[in-house]
Amino acid sequence: MRHVMLLTTGGTIASTTSESGKLVAGELSGEELAKLCGLPEDIRVSVRSVLQKPSVHITLADWLLLKREVERAFEDETINGIVVTHGTDTLEETAYFLDLTNKDERPIIVTGSQRGPEQTGSDAFINLRHAIYAACEPDLKHTGCVVVFNERIFAARYVKKEHASNLQGFNAFGFGYLGIIDNDVIFTYQKPVRREFYEIGNTPLKQIGIAKVYLGMSADMLEGMIAVCDGMVVEGVGRGQVPPNLVATLERAVANKKPIIVTTASEEGKVYPTYDYKGSAHQLEQMGVILGSDYDSKKARIKAMVMLAANKELAAGFM
């Protein structure tokens, strides 16, 4: 018999409906959620409630707690894989954090729902069912952490929430999905060519901020953000450009040993030193700013936090 560990953290998938008709996220425990789902009889599901929160309430300390629960679950050799239920608002972030900090070959599946279990047309039960099947799938070994949503399987590295409310809530722009689930059968079409793992133990994660630049952005605003962070991801435009008035602020930050990573706001393509003018990625790189390849700003932030906790050189992680 296959064996799956279900770790629940709350979110819409574990929500109830209040008297006003609004959703109250994270109200159902893991045990309650499992009872409401038509779980397959040939799979044993163990349930552990880790958190009961809306996903926007999850903290960096909660990530470390969840990581420890994953490690604890994988100590059981009978476990085929782990399913983590999660609110959709920050699901992609938690999935990537788990992807970077888990070295076990067995899959971690993160899923959630856009509609609560009590709402008409809820996707809660089918997403959970599919995630449980995916956690048992031999083809998903060595794939790391993946997101299962609306019959599709996505790599944590590239998945993004693409719609605020539609059942097709997640996508991986430019890369597509790894596979599909059709009538409870997993079809895997592609897998990541390499995995990354960083040993961070229980090291607290540093505060890395995100600044999205735009035409006319104030340098004082950026400087204020950098002042309260241990480092900054600057989401530039195009190939990684920023307005010229921000250059001096970024140069001072680098001189003060605060890591600065520049990414692009574009959905596809990577940061590259194509141009030679003030504020270009080329100039920023010459100053010591790290070029963030094709990472979006949230994923770059997570990778920077994990790498710093593991005492790794950041520049090497964004080649």
PDB file of N, CA, C and O in Angstrom, residues 220-288:
ATOM      1  N   ASP A 220      14.975  58.356  -2.887  1.00  0.00           N
ATOM      2  CA  ASP A 220      14.787  58.345  -1.429  1.00  0.00           C
ATOM      3  C   ASP A 220      13.917  57.168  -1.005  1.00  0.00           C
ATOM      4  O   ASP A 220      14.145  56.551   0.042  1.00  0.00           O
ATOM      5  N   MET A 221      12.915  56.849  -1.810  1.00  0.00           N
ATOM      6  CA  MET A 221      12.046  55.715  -1.494  1.00  0.00           C
ATOM      7  C   MET A 221      12.832  54.411  -1.519  1.00  0.00           C
ATOM      8  O   MET A 221      12.733  53.581  -0.603  1.00  0.00           O
ATOM      9  N   LEU A 222      13.649  54.225  -2.553  1.00  0.00           N
ATOM     10  CA  LEU A 222      14.462  53.022  -2.646  1.00  0.00           C
ATOM     11  C   LEU A 222      15.466  52.961  -1.505  1.00  0.00           C
ATOM     12  O   LEU A 222      15.673  51.905  -0.896  1.00  0.00           O
ATOM     13  N   GLU A 223      16.083  54.092  -1.179  1.00  0.00           N
ATOM     14  CA  GLU A 223      17.068  54.121  -0.107  1.00  0.00           C
ATOM     15  C   GLU A 223      16.436  53.747   1.226  1.00  0.00           C
ATOM     16  O   GLU A 223      17.021  53.027   2.042  1.00  0.00           O
ATOM     17  N   GLY A 224      15.207  54.223   1.451  1.00  0.00           N
ATOM     18  CA  GLY A 224      14.505  53.886   2.685  1.00  0.00           C
ATOM     19  C   GLY A 224      14.217  52.406   2.795  1.00  0.00           C
ATOM     20  O   GLY A 224      14.318  51.825   3.885  1.00  0.00           O
ATOM     21  N   MET A 225      13.872  51.788   1.686  1.00  0.00           N
ATOM     22  CA  MET A 225      13.608  50.349   1.686  1.00  0.00           C
ATOM     23  C   MET A 225      14.883  49.559   1.966  1.00  0.00           C
ATOM     24  O   MET A 225      14.888  48.621   2.765  1.00  0.00           O
ATOM     25  N   ILE A 226      15.965  49.950   1.303  1.00  0.00           N
ATOM     26  CA  ILE A 226      17.226  49.232   1.492  1.00  0.00           C
ATOM     27  C   ILE A 226      17.712  49.358   2.938  1.00  0.00           C
ATOM     28  O   ILE A 226      18.265  48.410   3.506  1.00  0.00           O
ATOM     29  N   ALA A 227      17.448  50.499   3.560  1.00  0.00           N
ATOM     30  CA  ALA A 227      17.938  50.755   4.914  1.00  0.00           C
ATOM     31  C   ALA A 227      17.390  49.763   5.936  1.00  0.00           C
ATOM     32  O   ALA A 227      18.054  49.460   6.929  1.00  0.00           O
ATOM     33  N   VAL A 228      16.185  49.255   5.715  1.00  0.00           N
ATOM     34  CA  VAL A 228      15.558  48.363   6.703  1.00  0.00           C
ATOM     35  C   VAL A 228      15.658  46.891   6.310  1.00  0.00           C
ATOM     36  O   VAL A 228      15.050  46.041   6.946  1.00  0.00           O
ATOM     37  N   CYS A 229      16.425  46.585   5.265  1.00  0.00           N
ATOM     38  CA  CYS A 229      16.568  45.209   4.793  1.00  0.00           C
ATOM     39  C   CYS A 229      18.026  44.765   4.848  1.00  0.00           C
ATOM     40  O   CYS A 229      18.939  45.597   4.874  1.00  0.00           O
ATOM     41  N   ASP A 230      18.220  43.454   4.840  1.00  0.00           N
ATOM     42  CA  ASP A 230      19.573  42.894   4.781  1.00  0.00           C
ATOM     43  C   ASP A 230      20.079  42.807   3.346  1.00  0.00           C
ATOM     44  O   ASP A 230      21.258  42.532   3.122  1.00  0.00           O
ATOM     45  N   GLY A 231      19.217  43.013   2.409  1.00  0.00           N
ATOM     46  CA  GLY A 231      19.546  42.976   0.995  1.00  0.00           C
ATOM     47  C   GLY A 231      18.296  43.304   0.210  1.00  0.00           C
ATOM     48  O   GLY A 231      17.209  43.445   0.777  1.00  0.00           O
ATOM     49  N   MET A 232      18.423  43.425  -1.106  1.00  0.00           N
ATOM     50  CA  MET A 232      17.283  43.866  -1.906  1.00  0.00           C
ATOM     51  C   MET A 232      17.288  43.213  -3.279  1.00  0.00           C
ATOM     52  O   MET A 232      18.342  43.092  -3.925  1.00  0.00           O
ATOM     53  N   VAL A 233      16.116  42.778  -3.701  1.00  0.00           N
ATOM     54  CA  VAL A 233      15.895  42.409  -5.090  1.00  0.00           C
ATOM     55  C   VAL A 233      15.245  43.604  -5.767  1.00  0.00           C
ATOM     56  O   VAL A 233      14.193  44.079  -5.318  1.00  0.00           O
ATOM     57  N   VAL A 234      15.877  44.098  -6.802  1.00  0.00           N
ATOM     58  CA  VAL A 234      15.350  45.229  -7.554  1.00  0.00           C
ATOM     59  C   VAL A 234      14.769  44.691  -8.850  1.00  0.00           C
ATOM     60  O   VAL A 234      15.494  44.143  -9.685  1.00  0.00           O
ATOM     61  N   GLU A 235      13.465  44.803  -8.991  1.00  0.00           N
ATOM     62  CA  GLU A 235      12.808  44.327 -10.203  1.00  0.00           C
ATOM     63  C   GLU A 235      12.883  45.427 -11.250  1.00  0.00           C
ATOM     64  O   GLU A 235      12.109  46.387 -11.241  1.00  0.00           O
ATOM     65  N   GLY A 236      13.841  45.281 -12.146  1.00  0.00           N
ATOM     66  CA  GLY A 236      14.030  46.262 -13.190  1.00  0.00           C
ATOM     67  C   GLY A 236      13.116  46.006 -14.376  1.00  0.00           C
ATOM     68  O   GLY A 236      12.163  45.225 -14.305  1.00  0.00           O
ATOM     69  N   VAL A 237      13.412  46.664 -15.489  1.00  0.00           N
ATOM     70  CA  VAL A 237      12.614  46.499 -16.698  1.00  0.00           C
ATOM     71  C   VAL A 237      13.484  45.913 -17.802  1.00  0.00           C
ATOM     72  O   VAL A 237      14.709  46.005 -17.770  1.00  0.00           O
ATOM     73  N   GLY A 238      12.828  45.296 -18.768  1.00  0.00           N
ATOM     74  CA  GLY A 238      13.554  44.768 -19.919  1.00  0.00           C
ATOM     75  C   GLY A 238      14.675  43.831 -19.515  1.00  0.00           C
ATOM     76  O   GLY A 238      14.477  42.864 -18.778  1.00  0.00           O
ATOM     77  N   ARG A 239      15.883  44.130 -19.974  1.00  0.00           N
ATOM     78  CA  ARG A 239      17.046  43.293 -19.700  1.00  0.00           C
ATOM     79  C   ARG A 239      17.637  43.533 -18.304  1.00  0.00           C
ATOM     80  O   ARG A 239      18.702  43.004 -17.982  1.00  0.00           O
ATOM     81  N   GLY A 240      16.951  44.320 -17.486  1.00  0.00           N
ATOM     82  CA  GLY A 240      17.410  44.589 -16.124  1.00  0.00           C
ATOM     83  C   GLY A 240      17.832  46.020 -15.898  1.00  0.00           C
ATOM     84  O   GLY A 240      18.709  46.289 -15.083  1.00  0.00           O
ATOM     85  N   GLN A 241      17.182  46.950 -16.597  1.00  0.00           N
ATOM     86  CA  GLN A 241      17.521  48.362 -16.462  1.00  0.00           C
ATOM     87  C   GLN A 241      16.751  49.009 -15.303  1.00  0.00           C
ATOM     88  O   GLN A 241      15.660  48.554 -14.934  1.00  0.00           O
ATOM     89  N   VAL A 242      17.335  50.083 -14.759  1.00  0.00           N
ATOM     90  CA  VAL A 242      16.665  50.893 -13.739  1.00  0.00           C
ATOM     91  C   VAL A 242      16.818  52.361 -14.114  1.00  0.00           C
ATOM     92  O   VAL A 242      17.753  52.727 -14.840  1.00  0.00           O
ATOM     93  N   PRO A 243      15.938  53.244 -13.635  1.00  0.00           N
ATOM     94  CA  PRO A 243      16.096  54.674 -13.907  1.00  0.00           C
ATOM     95  C   PRO A 243      17.440  55.182 -13.387  1.00  0.00           C
ATOM     96  O   PRO A 243      17.923  54.720 -12.335  1.00  0.00           O
ATOM     97  N   PRO A 244      18.067  56.116 -14.091  1.00  0.00           N
ATOM     98  CA  PRO A 244      19.432  56.547 -13.732  1.00  0.00           C
ATOM     99  C   PRO A 244      19.546  57.171 -12.345  1.00  0.00           C
ATOM    100  O   PRO A 244      20.604  57.091 -11.720  1.00  0.00           O
ATOM    101  N   ASN A 245      18.483  57.783 -11.849  1.00  0.00           N
ATOM    102  CA  ASN A 245      18.572  58.421 -10.533  1.00  0.00           C
ATOM    103  C   ASN A 245      18.674  57.422  -9.382  1.00  0.00           C
ATOM    104  O   ASN A 245      18.940  57.804  -8.245  1.00  0.00           O
ATOM    105  N   LEU A 246      18.484  56.128  -9.667  1.00  0.00           N
ATOM    106  CA  LEU A 246      18.571  55.113  -8.624  1.00  0.00           C
ATOM    107  C   LEU A 246      19.968  54.501  -8.517  1.00  0.00           C
ATOM    108  O   LEU A 246      20.255  53.782  -7.553  1.00  0.00           O
ATOM    109  N   VAL A 247      20.832  54.796  -9.477  1.00  0.00           N
ATOM    110  CA  VAL A 247      22.129  54.131  -9.553  1.00  0.00           C
ATOM    111  C   VAL A 247      22.985  54.420  -8.320  1.00  0.00           C
ATOM    112  O   VAL A 247      23.588  53.514  -7.730  1.00  0.00           O
ATOM    113  N   ALA A 248      23.058  55.680  -7.892  1.00  0.00           N
ATOM    114  CA  ALA A 248      23.903  56.040  -6.754  1.00  0.00           C
ATOM    115  C   ALA A 248      23.452  55.320  -5.483  1.00  0.00           C
ATOM    116  O   ALA A 248      24.285  54.881  -4.673  1.00  0.00           O
ATOM    117  N   THR A 249      22.142  55.200  -5.314  1.00  0.00           N
ATOM    118  CA  THR A 249      21.608  54.497  -4.144  1.00  0.00           C
ATOM    119  C   THR A 249      22.037  53.034  -4.152  1.00  0.00           C
ATOM    120  O   THR A 249      22.447  52.481  -3.118  1.00  0.00           O
ATOM    121  N   LEU A 250      21.955  52.392  -5.304  1.00  0.00           N
ATOM    122  CA  LEU A 250      22.356  50.992  -5.405  1.00  0.00           C
ATOM    123  C   LEU A 250      23.864  50.836  -5.213  1.00  0.00           C
ATOM    124  O   LEU A 250      24.323  49.871  -4.582  1.00  0.00           O
ATOM    125  N   GLU A 251      24.626  51.791  -5.718  1.00  0.00           N
ATOM    126  CA  GLU A 251      26.078  51.733  -5.557  1.00  0.00           C
ATOM    127  C   GLU A 251      26.470  51.829  -4.085  1.00  0.00           C
ATOM    128  O   GLU A 251      27.362  51.114  -3.613  1.00  0.00           O
ATOM    129  N   ARG A 252      25.801  52.702  -3.334  1.00  0.00           N
ATOM    130  CA  ARG A 252      26.075  52.824  -1.899  1.00  0.00           C
ATOM    131  C   ARG A 252      25.716  51.538  -1.160  1.00  0.00           C
ATOM    132  O   ARG A 252      26.431  51.113  -0.248  1.00  0.00           O
ATOM    133  N   ALA A 253      24.602  50.930  -1.555  1.00  0.00           N
ATOM    134  CA  ALA A 253      24.188  49.689  -0.895  1.00  0.00           C
ATOM    135  C   ALA A 253      25.226  48.601  -1.090  1.00  0.00           C
ATOM    136  O   ALA A 253      25.577  47.876  -0.146  1.00  0.00           O
ATOM    137  N   VAL A 254      25.727  48.460  -2.304  1.00  0.00           N
ATOM    138  CA  VAL A 254      26.757  47.457  -2.582  1.00  0.00           C
ATOM    139  C   VAL A 254      28.024  47.760  -1.783  1.00  0.00           C
ATOM    140  O   VAL A 254      28.653  46.857  -1.210  1.00  0.00           O
ATOM    141  N   ALA A 255      28.390  49.033  -1.710  1.00  0.00           N
ATOM    142  CA  ALA A 255      29.578  49.431  -0.948  1.00  0.00           C
ATOM    143  C   ALA A 255      29.417  49.110   0.527  1.00  0.00           C
ATOM    144  O   ALA A 255      30.410  48.828   1.226  1.00  0.00           O
ATOM    145  N   ASN A 256      28.191  49.137   1.011  1.00  0.00           N
ATOM    146  CA  ASN A 256      27.893  48.819   2.411  1.00  0.00           C
ATOM    147  C   ASN A 256      27.663  47.327   2.640  1.00  0.00           C
ATOM    148  O   ASN A 256      27.137  46.927   3.678  1.00  0.00           O
ATOM    149  N   LYS A 257      28.037  46.513   1.654  1.00  0.00           N
ATOM    150  CA  LYS A 257      27.981  45.049   1.743  1.00  0.00           C
ATOM    151  C   LYS A 257      26.560  44.505   1.830  1.00  0.00           C
ATOM    152  O   LYS A 257      26.344  43.410   2.365  1.00  0.00           O
ATOM    153  N   LYS A 258      25.608  45.243   1.277  1.00  0.00           N
ATOM    154  CA  LYS A 258      24.247  44.726   1.195  1.00  0.00           C
ATOM    155  C   LYS A 258      24.053  44.131  -0.197  1.00  0.00           C
ATOM    156  O   LYS A 258      24.220  44.826  -1.205  1.00  0.00           O
ATOM    157  N   PRO A 259      23.711  42.857  -0.288  1.00  0.00           N
ATOM    158  CA  PRO A 259      23.543  42.242  -1.614  1.00  0.00           C
ATOM    159  C   PRO A 259      22.357  42.846  -2.362  1.00  0.00           C
ATOM    160  O   PRO A 259      21.267  42.996  -1.797  1.00  0.00           O
ATOM    161  N   ILE A 260      22.587  43.190  -3.611  1.00  0.00           N
ATOM    162  CA  ILE A 260      21.540  43.715  -4.489  1.00  0.00           C
ATOM    163  C   ILE A 260      21.458  42.810  -5.715  1.00  0.00           C
ATOM    164  O   ILE A 260      22.469  42.535  -6.365  1.00  0.00           O
ATOM    165  N   ILE A 261      20.255  42.344  -6.013  1.00  0.00           N
ATOM    166  CA  ILE A 261      20.016  41.483  -7.167  1.00  0.00           C
ATOM    167  C   ILE A 261      19.025  42.190  -8.080  1.00  0.00           C
ATOM    168  O   ILE A 261      17.968  42.645  -7.613  1.00  0.00           O
ATOM    169  N   VAL A 262      19.329  42.293  -9.346  1.00  0.00           N
ATOM    170  CA  VAL A 262      18.392  42.911 -10.285  1.00  0.00           C
ATOM    171  C   VAL A 262      17.738  41.826 -11.134  1.00  0.00           C
ATOM    172  O   VAL A 262      18.407  40.928 -11.654  1.00  0.00           O
ATOM    173  N   THR A 263      16.413  41.886 -11.212  1.00  0.00           N
ATOM    174  CA  THR A 263      15.646  40.958 -12.042  1.00  0.00           C
ATOM    175  C   THR A 263      14.873  41.778 -13.075  1.00  0.00           C
ATOM    176  O   THR A 263      14.986  42.995 -13.145  1.00  0.00           O
ATOM    177  N   THR A 264      14.069  41.089 -13.861  1.00  0.00           N
ATOM    178  CA  THR A 264      13.262  41.783 -14.864  1.00  0.00           C
ATOM    179  C   THR A 264      11.775  41.597 -14.591  1.00  0.00           C
ATOM    180  O   THR A 264      11.351  40.524 -14.139  1.00  0.00           O
ATOM    181  N   ALA A 265      11.012  42.642 -14.862  1.00  0.00           N
ATOM    182  CA  ALA A 265       9.561  42.573 -14.710  1.00  0.00           C
ATOM    183  C   ALA A 265       8.910  41.791 -15.850  1.00  0.00           C
ATOM    184  O   ALA A 265       7.732  41.441 -15.760  1.00  0.00           O
ATOM    185  N   SER A 266       9.663  41.513 -16.902  1.00  0.00           N
ATOM    186  CA  SER A 266       9.114  40.768 -18.036  1.00  0.00           C
ATOM    187  C   SER A 266       8.821  39.334 -17.622  1.00  0.00           C
ATOM    188  O   SER A 266       9.546  38.740 -16.834  1.00  0.00           O
ATOM    189  N   GLU A 267       7.757  38.763 -18.172  1.00  0.00           N
ATOM    190  CA  GLU A 267       7.380  37.392 -17.829  1.00  0.00           C
ATOM    191  C   GLU A 267       8.378  36.365 -18.357  1.00  0.00           C
ATOM    192  O   GLU A 267       8.557  35.310 -17.761  1.00  0.00           O
ATOM    193  N   GLU A 268       9.017  36.675 -19.478  1.00  0.00           N
ATOM    194  CA  GLU A 268       9.992  35.758 -20.047  1.00  0.00           C
ATOM    195  C   GLU A 268      11.268  36.506 -20.397  1.00  0.00           C
ATOM    196  O   GLU A 268      11.257  37.713 -20.602  1.00  0.00           O
ATOM    197  N   GLY A 269      12.357  35.760 -20.470  1.00  0.00           N
ATOM    198  CA  GLY A 269      13.645  36.362 -20.785  1.00  0.00           C
ATOM    199  C   GLY A 269      14.448  36.623 -19.529  1.00  0.00           C
ATOM    200  O   GLY A 269      13.915  36.636 -18.416  1.00  0.00           O
ATOM    201  N   LYS A 270      15.751  36.832 -19.707  1.00  0.00           N
ATOM    202  CA  LYS A 270      16.623  37.001 -18.548  1.00  0.00           C
ATOM    203  C   LYS A 270      17.342  38.342 -18.568  1.00  0.00           C
ATOM    204  O   LYS A 270      17.473  38.994 -19.613  1.00  0.00           O
ATOM    205  N   VAL A 271      17.810  38.728 -17.403  1.00  0.00           N
ATOM    206  CA  VAL A 271      18.632  39.920 -17.261  1.00  0.00           C
ATOM    207  C   VAL A 271      19.965  39.676 -17.971  1.00  0.00           C
ATOM    208  O   VAL A 271      20.566  38.603 -17.844  1.00  0.00           O
ATOM    209  N   TYR A 272      20.416  40.685 -18.726  1.00  0.00           N
ATOM    210  CA  TYR A 272      21.660  40.523 -19.495  1.00  0.00           C
ATOM    211  C   TYR A 272      22.264  41.906 -19.765  1.00  0.00           C
ATOM    212  O   TYR A 272      21.535  42.866 -20.041  1.00  0.00           O
ATOM    213  N   PRO A 273      23.605  42.006 -19.714  1.00  0.00           N
ATOM    214  CA  PRO A 273      24.250  43.317 -19.926  1.00  0.00           C
ATOM    215  C   PRO A 273      24.306  43.710 -21.399  1.00  0.00           C
ATOM    216  O   PRO A 273      25.382  43.789 -22.011  1.00  0.00           O
ATOM    217  N   THR A 274      23.168  43.981 -21.971  1.00  0.00           N
ATOM    218  CA  THR A 274      23.078  44.304 -23.397  1.00  0.00           C
ATOM    219  C   THR A 274      23.473  45.750 -23.695  1.00  0.00           C
ATOM    220  O   THR A 274      24.145  46.043 -24.684  1.00  0.00           O
ATOM    221  N   TYR A 275      23.049  46.672 -22.830  1.00  0.00           N
ATOM    222  CA  TYR A 275      23.207  48.102 -23.102  1.00  0.00           C
ATOM    223  C   TYR A 275      24.304  48.711 -22.241  1.00  0.00           C
ATOM    224  O   TYR A 275      24.636  48.199 -21.165  1.00  0.00           O
ATOM    225  N   ASP A 276      24.829  49.830 -22.707  1.00  0.00           N
ATOM    226  CA  ASP A 276      25.877  50.538 -21.977  1.00  0.00           C
ATOM    227  C   ASP A 276      25.449  51.988 -21.785  1.00  0.00           C
ATOM    228  O   ASP A 276      25.832  52.870 -22.551  1.00  0.00           O
ATOM    229  N   TYR A 277      24.623  52.219 -20.795  1.00  0.00           N
ATOM    230  CA  TYR A 277      24.230  53.578 -20.421  1.00  0.00           C
ATOM    231  C   TYR A 277      23.911  53.588 -18.932  1.00  0.00           C
ATOM    232  O   TYR A 277      23.848  52.527 -18.288  1.00  0.00           O
ATOM    233  N   LYS A 278      23.716  54.738 -18.366  1.00  0.00           N
ATOM    234  CA  LYS A 278      23.478  54.844 -16.929  1.00  0.00           C
ATOM    235  C   LYS A 278      22.182  54.126 -16.553  1.00  0.00           C
ATOM    236  O   LYS A 278      21.125  54.396 -17.124  1.00  0.00           O
ATOM    237  N   GLY A 279      22.283  53.219 -15.611  1.00  0.00           N
ATOM    238  CA  GLY A 279      21.122  52.447 -15.180  1.00  0.00           C
ATOM    239  C   GLY A 279      20.959  51.127 -15.898  1.00  0.00           C
ATOM    240  O   GLY A 279      20.033  50.366 -15.590  1.00  0.00           O
ATOM    241  N   SER A 280      21.863  50.820 -16.838  1.00  0.00           N
ATOM    242  CA  SER A 280      21.763  49.560 -17.572  1.00  0.00           C
ATOM    243  C   SER A 280      22.251  48.402 -16.710  1.00  0.00           C
ATOM    244  O   SER A 280      22.985  48.584 -15.731  1.00  0.00           O
ATOM    245  N   ALA A 281      21.863  47.206 -17.090  1.00  0.00           N
ATOM    246  CA  ALA A 281      22.322  46.017 -16.379  1.00  0.00           C
ATOM    247  C   ALA A 281      23.842  45.914 -16.425  1.00  0.00           C
ATOM    248  O   ALA A 281      24.473  45.451 -15.468  1.00  0.00           O
ATOM    249  N   HIS A 282      24.436  46.363 -17.533  1.00  0.00           N
ATOM    250  CA  HIS A 282      25.899  46.342 -17.652  1.00  0.00           C
ATOM    251  C   HIS A 282      26.538  47.215 -16.581  1.00  0.00           C
ATOM    252  O   HIS A 282      27.475  46.791 -15.888  1.00  0.00           O
ATOM    253  N   GLN A 283      26.026  48.433 -16.418  1.00  0.00           N
ATOM    254  CA  GLN A 283      26.594  49.321 -15.399  1.00  0.00           C
ATOM    255  C   GLN A 283      26.379  48.754 -13.992  1.00  0.00           C
ATOM    256  O   GLN A 283      27.276  48.772 -13.157  1.00  0.00           O
ATOM    257  N   LEU A 284      25.194  48.236 -13.756  1.00  0.00           N
ATOM    258  CA  LEU A 284      24.904  47.677 -12.439  1.00  0.00           C
ATOM    259  C   LEU A 284      25.836  46.513 -12.130  1.00  0.00           C
ATOM    260  O   LEU A 284      26.333  46.380 -11.007  1.00  0.00           O
ATOM    261  N   GLU A 285      26.089  45.669 -13.119  1.00  0.00           N
ATOM    262  CA  GLU A 285      26.977  44.533 -12.910  1.00  0.00           C
ATOM    263  C   GLU A 285      28.389  45.009 -12.587  1.00  0.00           C
ATOM    264  O   GLU A 285      29.061  44.435 -11.712  1.00  0.00           O
ATOM    265  N   GLN A 286      28.858  46.048 -13.285  1.00  0.00           N
ATOM    266  CA  GLN A 286      30.185  46.584 -13.014  1.00  0.00           C
ATOM    267  C   GLN A 286      30.296  47.127 -11.593  1.00  0.00           C
ATOM    268  O   GLN A 286      31.372  47.120 -10.992  1.00  0.00           O
ATOM    269  N   MET A 287      29.181  47.587 -11.030  1.00  0.00           N
ATOM    270  CA  MET A 287      29.149  48.117  -9.665  1.00  0.00           C
ATOM    271  C   MET A 287      29.118  47.017  -8.610  1.00  0.00           C
ATOM    272  O   MET A 287      29.317  47.286  -7.426  1.00  0.00           O
ATOM    273  N   GLY A 288      28.826  45.791  -9.019  1.00  0.00           N
ATOM    274  CA  GLY A 288      28.728  44.705  -8.058  1.00  0.00           C
ATOM    275  C   GLY A 288      27.320  44.211  -7.811  1.00  0.00           C
ATOM    276  O   GLY A 288      27.102  43.345  -6.952  1.00  0.00           O
TER     277      GLY A 288
END
